[in-house]
CSV table of C-alpha atoms in Angstrom, one decimal:
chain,number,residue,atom,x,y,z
A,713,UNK,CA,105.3,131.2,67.1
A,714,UNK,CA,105.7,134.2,64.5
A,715,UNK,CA,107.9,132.0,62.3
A,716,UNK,CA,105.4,129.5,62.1
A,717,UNK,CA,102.6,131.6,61.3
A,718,UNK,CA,104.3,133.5,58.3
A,719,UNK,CA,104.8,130.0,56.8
A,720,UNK,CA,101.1,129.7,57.3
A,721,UNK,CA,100.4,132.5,56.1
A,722,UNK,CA,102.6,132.2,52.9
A,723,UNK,CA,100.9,128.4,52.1
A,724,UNK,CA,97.3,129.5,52.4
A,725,UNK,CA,96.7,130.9,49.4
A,726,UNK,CA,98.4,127.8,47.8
A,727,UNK,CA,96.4,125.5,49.8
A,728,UNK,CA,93.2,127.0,48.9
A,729,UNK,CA,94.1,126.2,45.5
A,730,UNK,CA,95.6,123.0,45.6
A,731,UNK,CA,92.8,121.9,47.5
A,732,UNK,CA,90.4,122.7,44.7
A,733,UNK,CA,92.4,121.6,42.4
A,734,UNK,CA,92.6,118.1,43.9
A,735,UNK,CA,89.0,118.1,44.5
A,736,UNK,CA,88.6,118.8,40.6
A,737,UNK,CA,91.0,115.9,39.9
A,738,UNK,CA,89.0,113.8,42.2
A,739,UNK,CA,85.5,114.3,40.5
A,740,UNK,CA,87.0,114.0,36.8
A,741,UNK,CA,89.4,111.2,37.9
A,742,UNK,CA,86.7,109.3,38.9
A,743,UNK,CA,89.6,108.2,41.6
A,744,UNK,CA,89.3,105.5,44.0
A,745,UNK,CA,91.5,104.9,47.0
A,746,UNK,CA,92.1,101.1,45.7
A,747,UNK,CA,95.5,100.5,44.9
A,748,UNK,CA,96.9,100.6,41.3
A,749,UNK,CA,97.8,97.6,39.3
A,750,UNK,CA,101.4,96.2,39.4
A,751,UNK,CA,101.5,96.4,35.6
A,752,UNK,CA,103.4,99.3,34.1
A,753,UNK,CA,101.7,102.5,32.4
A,754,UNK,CA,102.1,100.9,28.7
A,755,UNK,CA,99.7,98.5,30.2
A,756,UNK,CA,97.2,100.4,32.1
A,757,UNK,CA,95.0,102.6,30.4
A,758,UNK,CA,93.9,104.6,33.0
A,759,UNK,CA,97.4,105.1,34.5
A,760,UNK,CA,98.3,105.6,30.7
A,761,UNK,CA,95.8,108.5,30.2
A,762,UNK,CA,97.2,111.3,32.2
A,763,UNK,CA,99.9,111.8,29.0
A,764,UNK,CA,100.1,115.1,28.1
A,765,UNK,CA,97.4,116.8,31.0
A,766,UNK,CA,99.2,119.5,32.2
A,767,UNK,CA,95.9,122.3,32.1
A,768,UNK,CA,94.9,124.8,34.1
A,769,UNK,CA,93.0,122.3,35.8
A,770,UNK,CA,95.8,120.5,37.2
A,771,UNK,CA,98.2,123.5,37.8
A,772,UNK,CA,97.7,126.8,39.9
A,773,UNK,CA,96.4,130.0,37.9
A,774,UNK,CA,99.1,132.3,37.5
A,775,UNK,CA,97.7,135.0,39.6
A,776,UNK,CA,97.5,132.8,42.5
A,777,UNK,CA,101.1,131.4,42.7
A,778,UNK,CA,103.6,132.5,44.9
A,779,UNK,CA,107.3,134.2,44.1
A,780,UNK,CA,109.7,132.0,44.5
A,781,UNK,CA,112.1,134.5,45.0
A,782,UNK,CA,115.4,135.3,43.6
A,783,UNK,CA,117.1,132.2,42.1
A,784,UNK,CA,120.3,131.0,43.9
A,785,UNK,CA,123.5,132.1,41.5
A,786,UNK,CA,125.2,129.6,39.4
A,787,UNK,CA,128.4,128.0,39.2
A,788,UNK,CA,131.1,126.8,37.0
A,789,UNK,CA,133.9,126.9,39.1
A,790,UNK,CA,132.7,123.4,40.9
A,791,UNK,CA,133.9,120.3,40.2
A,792,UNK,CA,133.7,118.0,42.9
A,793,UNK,CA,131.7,118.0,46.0
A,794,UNK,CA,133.1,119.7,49.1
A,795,UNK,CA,133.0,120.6,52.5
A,796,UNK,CA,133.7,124.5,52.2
A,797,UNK,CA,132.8,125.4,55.3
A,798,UNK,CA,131.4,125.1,59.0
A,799,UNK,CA,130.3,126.9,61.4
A,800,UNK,CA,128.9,125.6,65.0
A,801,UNK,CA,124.9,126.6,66.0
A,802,UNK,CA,124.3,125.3,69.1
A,803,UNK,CA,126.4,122.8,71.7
A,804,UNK,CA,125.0,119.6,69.3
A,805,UNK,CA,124.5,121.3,66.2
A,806,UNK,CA,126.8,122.7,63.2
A,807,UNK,CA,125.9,123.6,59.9
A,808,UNK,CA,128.4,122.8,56.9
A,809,UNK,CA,127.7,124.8,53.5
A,810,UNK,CA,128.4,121.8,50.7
A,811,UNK,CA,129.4,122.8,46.9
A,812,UNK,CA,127.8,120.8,44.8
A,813,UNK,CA,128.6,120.3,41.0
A,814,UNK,CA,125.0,118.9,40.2
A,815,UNK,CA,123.6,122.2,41.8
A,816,UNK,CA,126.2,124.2,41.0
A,817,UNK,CA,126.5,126.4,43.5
A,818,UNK,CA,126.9,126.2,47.3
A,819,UNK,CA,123.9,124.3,50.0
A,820,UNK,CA,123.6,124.8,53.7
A,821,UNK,CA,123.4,121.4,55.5
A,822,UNK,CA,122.1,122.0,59.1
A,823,UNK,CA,123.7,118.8,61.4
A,824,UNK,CA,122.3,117.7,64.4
A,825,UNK,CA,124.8,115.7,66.4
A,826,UNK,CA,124.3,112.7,68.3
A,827,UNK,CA,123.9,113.1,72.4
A,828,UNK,CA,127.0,110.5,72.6
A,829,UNK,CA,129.5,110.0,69.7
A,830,UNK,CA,132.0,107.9,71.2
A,831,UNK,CA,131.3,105.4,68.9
A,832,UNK,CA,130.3,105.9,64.7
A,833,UNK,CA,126.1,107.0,64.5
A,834,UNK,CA,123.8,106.8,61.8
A,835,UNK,CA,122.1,109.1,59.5
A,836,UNK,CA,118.7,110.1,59.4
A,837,UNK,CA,118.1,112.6,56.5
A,838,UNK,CA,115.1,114.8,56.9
A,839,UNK,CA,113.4,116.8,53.8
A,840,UNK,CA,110.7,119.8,54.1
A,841,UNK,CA,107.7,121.2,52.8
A,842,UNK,CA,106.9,123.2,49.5
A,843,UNK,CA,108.8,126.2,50.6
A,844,UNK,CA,112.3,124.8,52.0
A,845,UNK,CA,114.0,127.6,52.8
A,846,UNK,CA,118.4,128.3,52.0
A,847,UNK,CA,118.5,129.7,55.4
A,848,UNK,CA,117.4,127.0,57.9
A,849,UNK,CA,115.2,124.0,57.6
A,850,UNK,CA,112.0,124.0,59.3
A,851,UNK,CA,112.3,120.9,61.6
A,852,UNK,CA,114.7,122.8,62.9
A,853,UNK,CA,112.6,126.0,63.7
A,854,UNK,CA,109.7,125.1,64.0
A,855,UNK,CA,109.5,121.3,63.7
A,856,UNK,CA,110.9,120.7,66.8
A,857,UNK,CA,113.8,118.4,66.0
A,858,UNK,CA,116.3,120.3,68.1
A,859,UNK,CA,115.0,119.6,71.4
A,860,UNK,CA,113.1,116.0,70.0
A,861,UNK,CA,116.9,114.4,68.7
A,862,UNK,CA,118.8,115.9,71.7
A,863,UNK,CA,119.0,112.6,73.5
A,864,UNK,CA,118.9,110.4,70.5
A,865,UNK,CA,122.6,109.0,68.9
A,866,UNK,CA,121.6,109.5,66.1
A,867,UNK,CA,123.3,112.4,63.0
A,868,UNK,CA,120.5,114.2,61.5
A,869,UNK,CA,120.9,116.0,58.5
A,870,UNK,CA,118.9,118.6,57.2
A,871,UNK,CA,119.2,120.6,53.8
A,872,UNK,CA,118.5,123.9,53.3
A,873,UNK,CA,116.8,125.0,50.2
A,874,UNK,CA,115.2,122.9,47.1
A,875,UNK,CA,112.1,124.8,47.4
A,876,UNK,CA,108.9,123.3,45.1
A,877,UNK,CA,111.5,120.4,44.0
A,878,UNK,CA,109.9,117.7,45.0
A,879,UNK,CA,114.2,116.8,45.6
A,880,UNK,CA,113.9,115.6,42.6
A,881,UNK,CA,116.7,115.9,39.3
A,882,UNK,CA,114.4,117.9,36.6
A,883,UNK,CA,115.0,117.2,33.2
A,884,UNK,CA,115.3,121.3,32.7
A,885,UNK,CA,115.9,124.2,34.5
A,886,UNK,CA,112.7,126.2,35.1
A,887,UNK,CA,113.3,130.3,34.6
A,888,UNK,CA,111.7,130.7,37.8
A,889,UNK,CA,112.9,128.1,40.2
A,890,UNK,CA,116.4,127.5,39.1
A,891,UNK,CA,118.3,124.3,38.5
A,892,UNK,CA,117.0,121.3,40.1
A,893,UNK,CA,119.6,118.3,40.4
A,894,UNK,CA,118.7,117.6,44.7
A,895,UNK,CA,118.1,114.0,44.0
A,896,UNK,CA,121.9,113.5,42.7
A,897,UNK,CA,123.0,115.9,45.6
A,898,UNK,CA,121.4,113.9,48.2
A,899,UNK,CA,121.7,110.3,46.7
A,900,UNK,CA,125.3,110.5,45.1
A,901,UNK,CA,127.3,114.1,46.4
A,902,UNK,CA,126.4,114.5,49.9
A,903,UNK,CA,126.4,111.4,51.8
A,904,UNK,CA,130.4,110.7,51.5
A,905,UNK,CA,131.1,114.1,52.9
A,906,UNK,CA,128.8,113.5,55.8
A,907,UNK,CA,129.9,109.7,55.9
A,908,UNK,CA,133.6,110.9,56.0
A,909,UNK,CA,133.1,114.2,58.0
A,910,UNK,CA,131.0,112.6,61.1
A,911,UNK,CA,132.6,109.1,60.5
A,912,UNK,CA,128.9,107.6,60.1
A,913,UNK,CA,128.6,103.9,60.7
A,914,UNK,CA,127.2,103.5,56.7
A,915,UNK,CA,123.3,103.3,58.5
A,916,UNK,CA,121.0,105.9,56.6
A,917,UNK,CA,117.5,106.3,57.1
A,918,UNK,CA,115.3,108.9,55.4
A,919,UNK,CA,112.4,111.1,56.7
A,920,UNK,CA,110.0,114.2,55.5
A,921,UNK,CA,106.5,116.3,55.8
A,922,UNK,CA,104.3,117.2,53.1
A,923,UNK,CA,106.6,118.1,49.3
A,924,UNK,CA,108.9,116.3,52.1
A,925,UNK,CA,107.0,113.1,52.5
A,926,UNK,CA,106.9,112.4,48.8
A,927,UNK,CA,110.3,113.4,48.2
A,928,UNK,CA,111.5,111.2,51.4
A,929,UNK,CA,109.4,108.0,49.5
A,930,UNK,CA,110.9,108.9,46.0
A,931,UNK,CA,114.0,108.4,47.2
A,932,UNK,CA,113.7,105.6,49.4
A,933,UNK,CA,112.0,103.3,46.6
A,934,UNK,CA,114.6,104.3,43.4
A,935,UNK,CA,117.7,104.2,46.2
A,936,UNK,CA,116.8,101.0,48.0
A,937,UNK,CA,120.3,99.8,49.0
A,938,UNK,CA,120.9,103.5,50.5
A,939,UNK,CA,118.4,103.4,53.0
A,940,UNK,CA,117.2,101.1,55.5
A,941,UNK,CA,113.9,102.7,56.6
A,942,UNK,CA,111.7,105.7,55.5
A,943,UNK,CA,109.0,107.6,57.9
A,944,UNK,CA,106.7,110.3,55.6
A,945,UNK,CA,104.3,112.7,57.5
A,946,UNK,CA,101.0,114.1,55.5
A,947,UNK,CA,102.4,113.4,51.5
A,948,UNK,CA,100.8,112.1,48.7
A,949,UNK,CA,103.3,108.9,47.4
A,950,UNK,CA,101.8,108.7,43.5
A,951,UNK,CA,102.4,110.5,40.3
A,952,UNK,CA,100.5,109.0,37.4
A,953,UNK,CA,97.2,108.2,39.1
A,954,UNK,CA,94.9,111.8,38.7
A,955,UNK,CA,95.7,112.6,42.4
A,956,UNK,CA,99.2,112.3,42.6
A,957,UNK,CA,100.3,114.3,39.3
A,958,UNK,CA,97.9,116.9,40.2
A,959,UNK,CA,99.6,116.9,43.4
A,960,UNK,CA,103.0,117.6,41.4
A,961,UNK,CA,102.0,120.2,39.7
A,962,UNK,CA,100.3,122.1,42.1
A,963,UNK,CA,103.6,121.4,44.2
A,964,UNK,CA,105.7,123.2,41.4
A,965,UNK,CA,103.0,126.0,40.0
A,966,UNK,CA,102.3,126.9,43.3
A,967,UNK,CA,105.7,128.6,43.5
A,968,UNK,CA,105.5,129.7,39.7
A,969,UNK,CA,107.4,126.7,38.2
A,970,UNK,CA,106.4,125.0,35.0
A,971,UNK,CA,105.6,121.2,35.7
A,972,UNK,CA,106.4,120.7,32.5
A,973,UNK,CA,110.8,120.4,33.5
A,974,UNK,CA,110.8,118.3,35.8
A,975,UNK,CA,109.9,114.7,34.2
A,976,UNK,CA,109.1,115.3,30.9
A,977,UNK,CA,105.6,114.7,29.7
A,978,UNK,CA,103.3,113.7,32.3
A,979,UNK,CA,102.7,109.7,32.3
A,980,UNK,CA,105.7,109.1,30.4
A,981,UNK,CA,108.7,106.7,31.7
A,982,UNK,CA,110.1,109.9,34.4
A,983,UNK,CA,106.6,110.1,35.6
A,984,UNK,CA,106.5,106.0,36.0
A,985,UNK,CA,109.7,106.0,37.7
A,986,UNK,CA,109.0,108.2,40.8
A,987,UNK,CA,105.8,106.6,41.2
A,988,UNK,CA,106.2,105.0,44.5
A,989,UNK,CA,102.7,103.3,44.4
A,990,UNK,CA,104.0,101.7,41.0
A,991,UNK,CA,107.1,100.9,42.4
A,992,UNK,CA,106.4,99.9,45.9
A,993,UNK,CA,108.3,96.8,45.7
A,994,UNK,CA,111.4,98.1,46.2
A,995,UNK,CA,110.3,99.2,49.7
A,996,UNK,CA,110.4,95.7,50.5
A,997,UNK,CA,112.3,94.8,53.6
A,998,UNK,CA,112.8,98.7,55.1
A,999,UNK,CA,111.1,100.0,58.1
A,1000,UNK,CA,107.9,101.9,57.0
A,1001,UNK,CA,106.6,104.5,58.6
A,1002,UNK,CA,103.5,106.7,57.3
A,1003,UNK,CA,101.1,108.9,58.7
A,1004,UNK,CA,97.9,111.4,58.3
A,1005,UNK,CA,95.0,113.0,60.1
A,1006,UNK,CA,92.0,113.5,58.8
A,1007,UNK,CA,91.6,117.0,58.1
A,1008,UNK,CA,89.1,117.4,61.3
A,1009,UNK,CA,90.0,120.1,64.5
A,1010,UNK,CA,92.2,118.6,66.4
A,1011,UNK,CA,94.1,119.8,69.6
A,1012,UNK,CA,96.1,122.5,67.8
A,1013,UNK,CA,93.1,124.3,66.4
A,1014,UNK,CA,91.7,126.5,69.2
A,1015,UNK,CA,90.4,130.1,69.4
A,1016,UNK,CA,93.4,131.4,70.1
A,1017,UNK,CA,95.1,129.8,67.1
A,1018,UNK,CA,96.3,132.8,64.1
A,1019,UNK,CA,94.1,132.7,60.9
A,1020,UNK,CA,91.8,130.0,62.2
A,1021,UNK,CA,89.5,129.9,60.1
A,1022,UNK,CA,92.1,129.2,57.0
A,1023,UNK,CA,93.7,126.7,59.0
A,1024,UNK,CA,90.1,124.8,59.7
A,1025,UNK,CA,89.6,125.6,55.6
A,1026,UNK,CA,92.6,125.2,53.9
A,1027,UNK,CA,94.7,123.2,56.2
A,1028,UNK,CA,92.1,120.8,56.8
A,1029,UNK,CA,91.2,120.5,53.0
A,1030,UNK,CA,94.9,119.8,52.6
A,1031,UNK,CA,95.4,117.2,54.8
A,1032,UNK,CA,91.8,115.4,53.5
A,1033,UNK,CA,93.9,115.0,50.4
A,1034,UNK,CA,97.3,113.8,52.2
A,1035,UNK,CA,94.4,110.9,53.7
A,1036,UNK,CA,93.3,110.0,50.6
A,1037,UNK,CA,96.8,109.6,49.4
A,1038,UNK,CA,98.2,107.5,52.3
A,1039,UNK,CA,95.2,105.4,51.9
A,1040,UNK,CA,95.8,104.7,48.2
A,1041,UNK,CA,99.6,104.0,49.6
A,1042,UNK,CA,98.3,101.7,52.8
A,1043,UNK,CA,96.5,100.1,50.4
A,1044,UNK,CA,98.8,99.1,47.6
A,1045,UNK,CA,101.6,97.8,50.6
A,1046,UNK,CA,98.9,95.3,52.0
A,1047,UNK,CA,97.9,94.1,48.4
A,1048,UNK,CA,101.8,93.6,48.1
A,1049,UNK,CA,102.1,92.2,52.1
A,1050,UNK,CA,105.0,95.3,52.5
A,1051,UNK,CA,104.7,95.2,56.7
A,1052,UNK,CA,104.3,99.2,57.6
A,1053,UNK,CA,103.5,100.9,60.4
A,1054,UNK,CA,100.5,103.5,59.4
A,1055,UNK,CA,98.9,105.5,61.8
A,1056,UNK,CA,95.8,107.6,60.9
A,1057,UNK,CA,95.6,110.3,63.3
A,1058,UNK,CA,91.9,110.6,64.5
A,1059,UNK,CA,92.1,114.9,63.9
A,1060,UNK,CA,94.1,117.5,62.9
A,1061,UNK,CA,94.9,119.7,59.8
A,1062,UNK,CA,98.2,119.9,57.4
A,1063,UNK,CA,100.2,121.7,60.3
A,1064,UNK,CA,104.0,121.7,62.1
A,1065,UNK,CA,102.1,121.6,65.3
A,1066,UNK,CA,100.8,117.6,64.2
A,1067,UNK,CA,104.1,117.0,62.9
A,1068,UNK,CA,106.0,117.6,65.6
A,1069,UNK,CA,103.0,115.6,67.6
A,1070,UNK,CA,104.1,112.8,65.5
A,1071,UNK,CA,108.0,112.6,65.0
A,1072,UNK,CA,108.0,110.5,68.3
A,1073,UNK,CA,105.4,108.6,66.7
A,1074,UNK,CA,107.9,107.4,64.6
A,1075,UNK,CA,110.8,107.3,66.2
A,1076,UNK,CA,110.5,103.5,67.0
A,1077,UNK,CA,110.4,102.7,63.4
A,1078,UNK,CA,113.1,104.8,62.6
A,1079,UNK,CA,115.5,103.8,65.3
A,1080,UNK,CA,114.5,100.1,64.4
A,1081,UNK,CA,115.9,100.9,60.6
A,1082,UNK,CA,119.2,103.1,62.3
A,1083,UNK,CA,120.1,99.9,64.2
A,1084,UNK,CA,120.0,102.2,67.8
């Protein structure tokens, strides 16, 4: 697909990058796929020592990151969150555009609607990659969600836009990438209006690929009443250890954000907080779902597949460093018994292709947490 391979295209030279950036952290680290202690960063001195690290070893070199593009324009004129208006896609899909006060300005929400809503559905929130676009999420061009959810009662919701934001509420706004408040839009401004305008049955779960994955695991640890089960597709889940803050900020820098607005200084309380390794016990009692390949050829790489070589370099350096984060998160639910269903996918590189392979993969688990 040609909307696929531009978004290849546009992460490759980021991947490269990121790829040898993690590898950097990895040797300097001294990192270890055992899981973290349970004590807090005060405590540890090797979760402590990543205060203050922000380098040009663990963000990408300004003539390597990407433009962001233009910023959306800000708002003052919005006060309370709204529906402001709706237009229908397809036969089972609509998309609302939201204002949102924390954002200040107005979001596209694409909608998937349930196959049979006779009766009230849950909600199954799904989150993207580094470059979420405001036009149109990618599980819904190229992710395959359309056709996948067409049977399924199930709402899906999809945002458009938040792009290097990890969905996160930054302490600052970054010149480049804007304001950043999604983790209040998603957690505290949206919900209601999709509760009220789909008459939801109250049942969320949460979902995501890549910045997606780690966004989608944020917010299921520090929102734990809001949502029953969580499924995360090639992401790295940690922020203090070396590989998950370098993760971060090449995440941000890649698109030409400063890492330093978004939690403050690196290892300090912010930094603690959205550890989800650190703070896996909240995840206690939801439906798990987490997986990875290996960064081998799989079934998607042939000859016939665009930029091959980049996607057998780059994509499977990538998702080597998604494996060695779901290990480190595998890892640190066992030491705390946290039942999850992991799968690590024998081959394949850090593609749409594999992640649409494995949204029925997950399915089960997240129609165990949507009660369907």
């Amino acid at each position: 697909m040609r909307t696929e391979r531009r978004a290849w295209i546009r992460s490759a030279r980021t991947g490269a990058v990121c790829l040898a950036v993690c590898a950097l952290s990895l040797q300097l680290g001294g990192l270890s796929t055992a899981a973290p202690s349970s004590g807090s960063s005060g405590s540890s001195g090797s979760l402590g020592s990543v205060e203050g690290s922000v380098s040009s070893g663990s963000t990408i070199p300004g003539p390597l990151q990407e433009d962001p593009g233009p910023k959306p324009d800000l708002r003052d004129d919005i006060v309370v969150p709204a529906i402001v208006g709706e237009k229908v896609t397809a036969p089972q899909a609509v998309r609302l555009t939201v204002a949102s006060p924390a954002l200040r300005r107005e979001v596209g929400v694409e909608i998937l609607l349930p196959a049979d809503n006779s009766v009230p559905r849950p909600a199954l929130y799904m989150l993207e990659g580094v470059d979420a676009g405001e036009k149109s999420s990618g599980w819904m061009t190229i992710g395959g969600a359309p056709a996948f959810f067409a049977d399924k009662n199930a709402n899906v919701v999809m945002l458009n836009g938040g792009i290097a934001s990890l969905y996160s509420d930054w302490e600052n706004p970054d010149p480049r990438l804007g304001l950043h408040k999604w983790e209040t839009f998603i957690t505290e401004e949206l919900p209601p209006l999709i509760d009220a305008r789909l008459k939801t049955n109250g049942i969320n779960a949460i979902a995501g690929n890549s910045m997606g994955a780690m966004g989608a695991m944020m917010l299921a640890q520090r929102f734990p009443d809001m949502y029953r089960g969580v499924a995360v597709f090639s992401g790295c889940y940690s922020t203090m250890d070396p590989l998950g803050r370098t993760a971060v900020q090449a995440t941000i820098s890649s698109r030409s954000g400063d890492p330093a607005n978004i939690w403050g200084v690196p290892g300090g309380p912010e930094w603690e907080a959205h550890d989800s390794l650190i703070n896996a016990e909240k995840l206690r009692g939801k439906e798990i779902y987490v997986s990875t390949a290996n960064g081998l050829p799989g079934s998607d790489e042939t000859l016939q597949t665009p930029e091959l070589l980049e996607r057998l370099v780059i994509g499977g350096g990538i998702e080597v460093v998604a494996h060695a984060c779901t290990k480190m998160f595998d890892a640190r639910l066992q030491e705390l018994k946290i039942p999850a269903q992991v799968d690590y996918e024998p081959n394949g590189t850090h593609a749409w292709a594999y992640w649409r392979e494995r949204l029925p993969k997950a399915w089960p688990t997240l129609s165990r947490a949507l009660g369907l």
